[in-house]
Structure formats: C-alpha cells, structure tokens
mmCIF file of C-alpha atoms in Angstrom:
data_model
loop_
_atom_site.group_PDB
_atom_site.id
_atom_site.type_symbol
_atom_site.label_atom_id
_atom_site.label_comp_id
_atom_site.label_asym_id
_atom_site.label_seq_id
_atom_site.Cartn_x
_atom_site.Cartn_y
_atom_site.Cartn_z
ATOM 1 C CA UNK A 1 2.258 24.150 3.632
ATOM 2 C CA UNK A 2 5.526 25.779 2.514
ATOM 3 C CA UNK A 3 7.432 22.520 2.716
ATOM 4 C CA UNK A 4 4.764 20.445 1.159
ATOM 5 C CA UNK A 5 4.656 22.895 -2.012
ATOM 6 C CA UNK A 6 8.525 22.862 -2.362
ATOM 7 C CA UNK A 7 8.480 19.268 -1.798
ATOM 8 C CA UNK A 8 5.726 18.452 -4.265
ATOM 9 C CA UNK A 9 7.524 21.103 -7.135
ATOM 10 C CA UNK A 10 10.986 19.151 -6.365
ATOM 11 C CA UNK A 11 9.318 16.298 -6.890
ATOM 12 C CA UNK A 12 7.632 17.087 -9.863
ATOM 13 C CA UNK A 13 10.594 18.071 -11.691
ATOM 14 C CA UNK A 14 13.171 15.909 -10.584
ATOM 15 C CA UNK A 15 11.312 12.396 -10.858
ATOM 16 C CA UNK A 16 11.203 11.955 -14.706
ATOM 17 C CA UNK A 17 15.175 12.637 -14.650
ATOM 18 C CA UNK A 18 16.056 10.396 -11.776
ATOM 19 C CA UNK A 19 13.531 7.613 -13.217
ATOM 20 C CA UNK A 20 15.752 7.555 -16.555
ATOM 21 C CA UNK A 21 18.764 7.458 -14.558
ATOM 22 C CA UNK A 22 17.673 4.725 -12.983
ATOM 23 C CA UNK A 23 16.223 3.309 -15.996
ATOM 24 C CA UNK A 24 19.942 3.338 -17.586
ATOM 25 C CA UNK A 25 21.350 1.884 -14.211
ATOM 26 C CA UNK A 26 19.119 -0.873 -13.670
ATOM 27 C CA UNK A 27 18.078 -1.558 -17.449
ATOM 28 C CA UNK A 28 13.688 -1.640 -15.757
ATOM 29 C CA UNK A 29 11.505 1.219 -16.118
ATOM 30 C CA UNK A 30 9.387 -0.627 -13.395
ATOM 31 C CA UNK A 31 12.028 -1.199 -10.953
ATOM 32 C CA UNK A 32 13.589 2.299 -11.451
ATOM 33 C CA UNK A 33 9.811 3.877 -11.046
ATOM 34 C CA UNK A 34 9.650 2.099 -7.732
ATOM 35 C CA UNK A 35 13.235 2.660 -6.712
ATOM 36 C CA UNK A 36 12.851 6.402 -6.962
ATOM 37 C CA UNK A 37 9.492 6.481 -5.455
ATOM 38 C CA UNK A 38 10.978 5.096 -2.435
ATOM 39 C CA UNK A 39 13.758 7.611 -2.445
ATOM 40 C CA UNK A 40 11.511 10.224 -2.739
ATOM 41 C CA UNK A 41 9.146 8.488 -0.200
ATOM 42 C CA UNK A 42 12.719 8.643 1.942
ATOM 43 C CA UNK A 43 13.290 12.001 1.541
ATOM 44 C CA UNK A 44 9.681 13.334 2.651
ATOM 45 C CA UNK A 45 9.789 12.659 6.073
ATOM 46 C CA UNK A 46 13.750 14.522 6.148
ATOM 47 C CA UNK A 47 12.856 17.239 3.571
ATOM 48 C CA UNK A 48 13.566 20.152 6.110
ATOM 49 C CA UNK A 49 16.751 18.873 6.024
ATOM 50 C CA UNK A 50 17.313 17.743 3.090
ATOM 51 C CA UNK A 51 15.673 20.512 1.197
ATOM 52 C CA UNK A 52 18.320 23.072 2.751
ATOM 53 C CA UNK A 53 21.256 21.116 1.040
ATOM 54 C CA UNK A 54 23.192 22.621 -1.872
ATOM 55 C CA UNK A 55 21.666 19.507 -4.206
ATOM 56 C CA UNK A 56 18.851 17.655 -2.527
ATOM 57 C CA UNK A 57 18.309 16.011 -5.711
ATOM 58 C CA UNK A 58 22.041 14.364 -4.894
ATOM 59 C CA UNK A 59 20.901 13.779 -1.804
ATOM 60 C CA UNK A 60 17.677 11.649 -3.598
ATOM 61 C CA UNK A 61 19.553 9.645 -6.236
ATOM 62 C CA UNK A 62 22.447 8.370 -3.579
ATOM 63 C CA UNK A 63 19.474 6.716 -1.929
ATOM 64 C CA UNK A 64 17.900 5.315 -4.797
ATOM 65 C CA UNK A 65 21.433 3.882 -6.297
ATOM 66 C CA UNK A 66 21.511 2.333 -2.742
ATOM 67 C CA UNK A 67 18.173 1.223 -2.948
ATOM 68 C CA UNK A 68 18.988 -0.801 -6.495
ATOM 69 C CA UNK A 69 22.243 -1.960 -5.188
ATOM 70 C CA UNK A 70 20.280 -3.183 -2.271
ATOM 71 C CA UNK A 71 17.643 -4.964 -4.413
ATOM 72 C CA UNK A 72 20.735 -6.519 -6.685
ATOM 73 C CA UNK A 73 21.987 -8.717 -3.534
ATOM 74 C CA UNK A 74 18.578 -9.569 -2.750
ATOM 75 C CA UNK A 75 18.344 -11.296 -5.542
ATOM 76 C CA UNK A 76 21.905 -12.426 -5.643
ATOM 77 C CA UNK A 77 21.255 -13.965 -2.615
ATOM 78 C CA UNK A 78 18.235 -15.612 -3.766
ATOM 79 C CA UNK A 79 19.672 -16.901 -6.439
ATOM 80 C CA UNK A 80 22.534 -18.261 -4.545
ATOM 81 C CA UNK A 81 19.940 -20.044 -2.189
ATOM 82 C CA UNK A 82 17.612 -21.518 -5.188
ATOM 83 C CA UNK A 83 21.205 -23.157 -6.045
ATOM 84 C CA UNK A 84 22.034 -24.404 -3.203
ATOM 85 C CA UNK A 85 18.284 -25.546 -1.862
ATOM 86 C CA UNK A 86 16.591 -25.846 -5.379
ATOM 87 C CA UNK A 87 13.141 -24.257 -5.665
ATOM 88 C CA UNK A 88 10.430 -24.570 -3.336
ATOM 89 C CA UNK A 89 8.404 -26.923 -3.680
ATOM 90 C CA UNK A 90 4.985 -26.443 -6.030
ATOM 91 C CA UNK A 91 1.935 -25.662 -4.244
ATOM 92 C CA UNK A 92 -1.317 -26.400 -5.473
ATOM 93 C CA UNK A 93 -3.374 -23.568 -7.255
ATOM 94 C CA UNK A 94 -5.491 -21.652 -4.887
ATOM 95 C CA UNK A 95 -8.918 -22.576 -5.599
ATOM 96 C CA UNK A 96 -10.898 -19.856 -6.399
ATOM 97 C CA UNK A 97 -12.983 -17.711 -4.122
ATOM 98 C CA UNK A 98 -16.071 -19.116 -3.307
ATOM 99 C CA UNK A 99 -19.803 -17.924 -3.704
ATOM 100 C CA UNK A 100 -20.085 -16.501 -0.311
ATOM 101 C CA UNK A 101 -16.473 -14.772 -0.194
ATOM 102 C CA UNK A 102 -17.506 -12.841 -3.686
ATOM 103 C CA UNK A 103 -20.606 -12.050 -2.043
ATOM 104 C CA UNK A 104 -18.875 -10.574 0.784
ATOM 105 C CA UNK A 105 -16.214 -8.482 -0.712
ATOM 106 C CA UNK A 106 -18.644 -6.774 -2.864
ATOM 107 C CA UNK A 107 -21.221 -6.020 -0.054
ATOM 108 C CA UNK A 108 -18.088 -4.543 1.848
ATOM 109 C CA UNK A 109 -17.247 -2.671 -1.258
ATOM 110 C CA UNK A 110 -20.770 -1.087 -0.963
ATOM 111 C CA UNK A 111 -20.247 0.152 2.537
ATOM 112 C CA UNK A 112 -18.687 3.448 3.583
ATOM 113 C CA UNK A 113 -14.836 3.529 4.229
ATOM 114 C CA UNK A 114 -14.547 3.743 7.855
ATOM 115 C CA UNK A 115 -17.425 1.137 8.234
ATOM 116 C CA UNK A 116 -16.039 -1.377 6.195
ATOM 117 C CA UNK A 117 -12.418 -0.322 7.535
ATOM 118 C CA UNK A 118 -14.020 -1.004 11.032
ATOM 119 C CA UNK A 119 -15.163 -4.345 10.297
ATOM 120 C CA UNK A 120 -12.432 -6.119 8.023
ATOM 121 C CA UNK A 121 -9.899 -4.577 10.947
ATOM 122 C CA UNK A 122 -12.391 -6.313 13.850
ATOM 123 C CA UNK A 123 -13.668 -9.306 11.997
ATOM 124 C CA UNK A 124 -11.149 -10.235 9.797
ATOM 125 C CA UNK A 125 -7.754 -8.719 11.017
ATOM 126 C CA UNK A 126 -8.537 -9.377 15.047
ATOM 127 C CA UNK A 127 -8.154 -6.108 16.476
ATOM 128 C CA UNK A 128 -9.705 -4.908 19.468
ATOM 129 C CA UNK A 129 -12.080 -2.410 19.584
ATOM 130 C CA UNK A 130 -9.629 0.388 21.269
ATOM 131 C CA UNK A 131 -6.718 -0.492 19.168
ATOM 132 C CA UNK A 132 -8.977 0.290 16.110
ATOM 133 C CA UNK A 133 -10.058 3.584 17.976
ATOM 134 C CA UNK A 134 -6.492 4.382 18.728
ATOM 135 C CA UNK A 135 -5.388 3.536 14.940
ATOM 136 C CA UNK A 136 -8.286 6.018 13.619
ATOM 137 C CA UNK A 137 -7.812 8.653 16.226
ATOM 138 C CA UNK A 138 -11.787 8.262 17.157
ATOM 139 C CA UNK A 139 -13.756 7.067 20.400
ATOM 140 C CA UNK A 140 -14.212 3.505 21.012
ATOM 141 C CA UNK A 141 -17.847 4.315 21.292
ATOM 142 C CA UNK A 142 -17.510 5.926 17.255
ATOM 143 C CA UNK A 143 -16.162 2.559 16.490
ATOM 144 C CA UNK A 144 -19.194 0.312 17.956
ATOM 145 C CA UNK A 145 -21.100 2.391 15.951
ATOM 146 C CA UNK A 146 -19.583 2.054 13.136
ATOM 147 C CA UNK A 147 -19.235 -1.681 13.546
ATOM 148 C CA UNK A 148 -23.095 -1.752 14.326
ATOM 149 C CA UNK A 149 -24.207 0.523 11.565
ATOM 150 C CA UNK A 150 -21.629 -1.743 9.083
ATOM 151 C CA UNK A 151 -23.071 -5.247 10.433
ATOM 152 C CA UNK A 152 -26.600 -3.830 9.612
ATOM 153 C CA UNK A 153 -25.997 -2.213 6.384
ATOM 154 C CA UNK A 154 -24.099 -5.415 5.156
ATOM 155 C CA UNK A 155 -26.369 -7.471 5.778
ATOM 156 C CA UNK A 156 -29.108 -6.098 4.254
ATOM 157 C CA UNK A 157 -26.779 -6.229 1.335
ATOM 158 C CA UNK A 158 -26.044 -9.974 1.613
ATOM 159 C CA UNK A 159 -29.673 -10.489 1.904
ATOM 160 C CA UNK A 160 -30.741 -8.757 -1.246
ATOM 161 C CA UNK A 161 -27.726 -10.869 -3.089
ATOM 162 C CA UNK A 162 -29.247 -13.941 -1.634
ATOM 163 C CA UNK A 163 -32.846 -12.780 -3.142
ATOM 164 C CA UNK A 164 -31.314 -12.179 -6.207
ATOM 165 C CA UNK A 165 -29.995 -15.080 -6.244
ATOM 166 C CA UNK A 166 -33.342 -17.328 -5.187
ATOM 167 C CA UNK A 167 -35.254 -15.336 -7.590
ATOM 168 C CA UNK A 168 -32.894 -16.133 -10.735
ATOM 169 C CA UNK A 169 -32.689 -19.403 -9.460
ATOM 170 C CA UNK A 170 -36.705 -20.592 -9.476
ATOM 171 C CA UNK A 171 -37.303 -18.241 -12.481
#
C-alpha cells in the first residue's frame, strides 16, 4: 500500500513535466502523453527497485526517450516500406453495422459486466468455459451460471427490441 501511494504521488508530481519534455522532443502532445504513460506503466511493476533510485524520474525519462526513438524507427521503416512497395491497395469501405448487430451491442451493454464479459468471451471469442473461469478467477460453474443468466436476460432484451420495432412498423 505504501508503494502504491508513493508511486501515485510520484506520478502526480512528475507526469506534467515529463509530458512537457516529451512534447518538446516529439512535437506532438498526443504522442508525448502516450509515451510518458507507457514509461510510467513500465515503471510500476519495477517500482520497488526504481523508487529506491536516487533519481527515479531519470529512469522514467530514459524509458520515455527510448520509446520515442523506437516509434521514430518504426515510422522510418514504414516510410521506407511504403516507398519501396507503395501504399496498400484501397479496401472497400466497411459496411455500417446491421440492425441485428446494433441491437446485440445495445442489449449486451445493458447486462451486468460479468455476464457481458462471459458471453462475449465464450460466444464471440470462442473461449472454452474452463479458460474463462481461469482468467476470471472463479469456478467453472460460476461461468456457466453467468452464461445462462446472461443469455436469458439478453434474449428478453432482444425480444423487447423486436416488439418495440413491430409496434413502430404497425403504427
């Protein structure tokens, strides 16, 4: 808990200055924010060690500079690839989602988080129940219950959506 509070304070105090520094270095505020957030994300699991350094800010800044350089190298490689091979062929514009997809997403958004996650992982992601249980840290029976309850609730929500549309069509 002390480590967490110390890291939170370190982040609160150091983040704005590091973003300003990276903004000056990269010329992009959005990129600067992403880079600094990534650097802090890398510092957190090592905080016991990094927090004990004389200058933990220097460690985070060094990581941020390396991330910026890495991004530039990737961009340079992409530009070189585009100049050699040309842009990728234009893809056909994506079709807008159908009514069924919109209704499904709307219905899923009204389910409790655990049921929604179980349904999406199992039916859309193809995850086996045992793996979902492992990731969620619960028994397989709990996942089966979430799936069953989620399916029932989702079916009721989708039926209500169809009933609402039929009333609108017949009115």
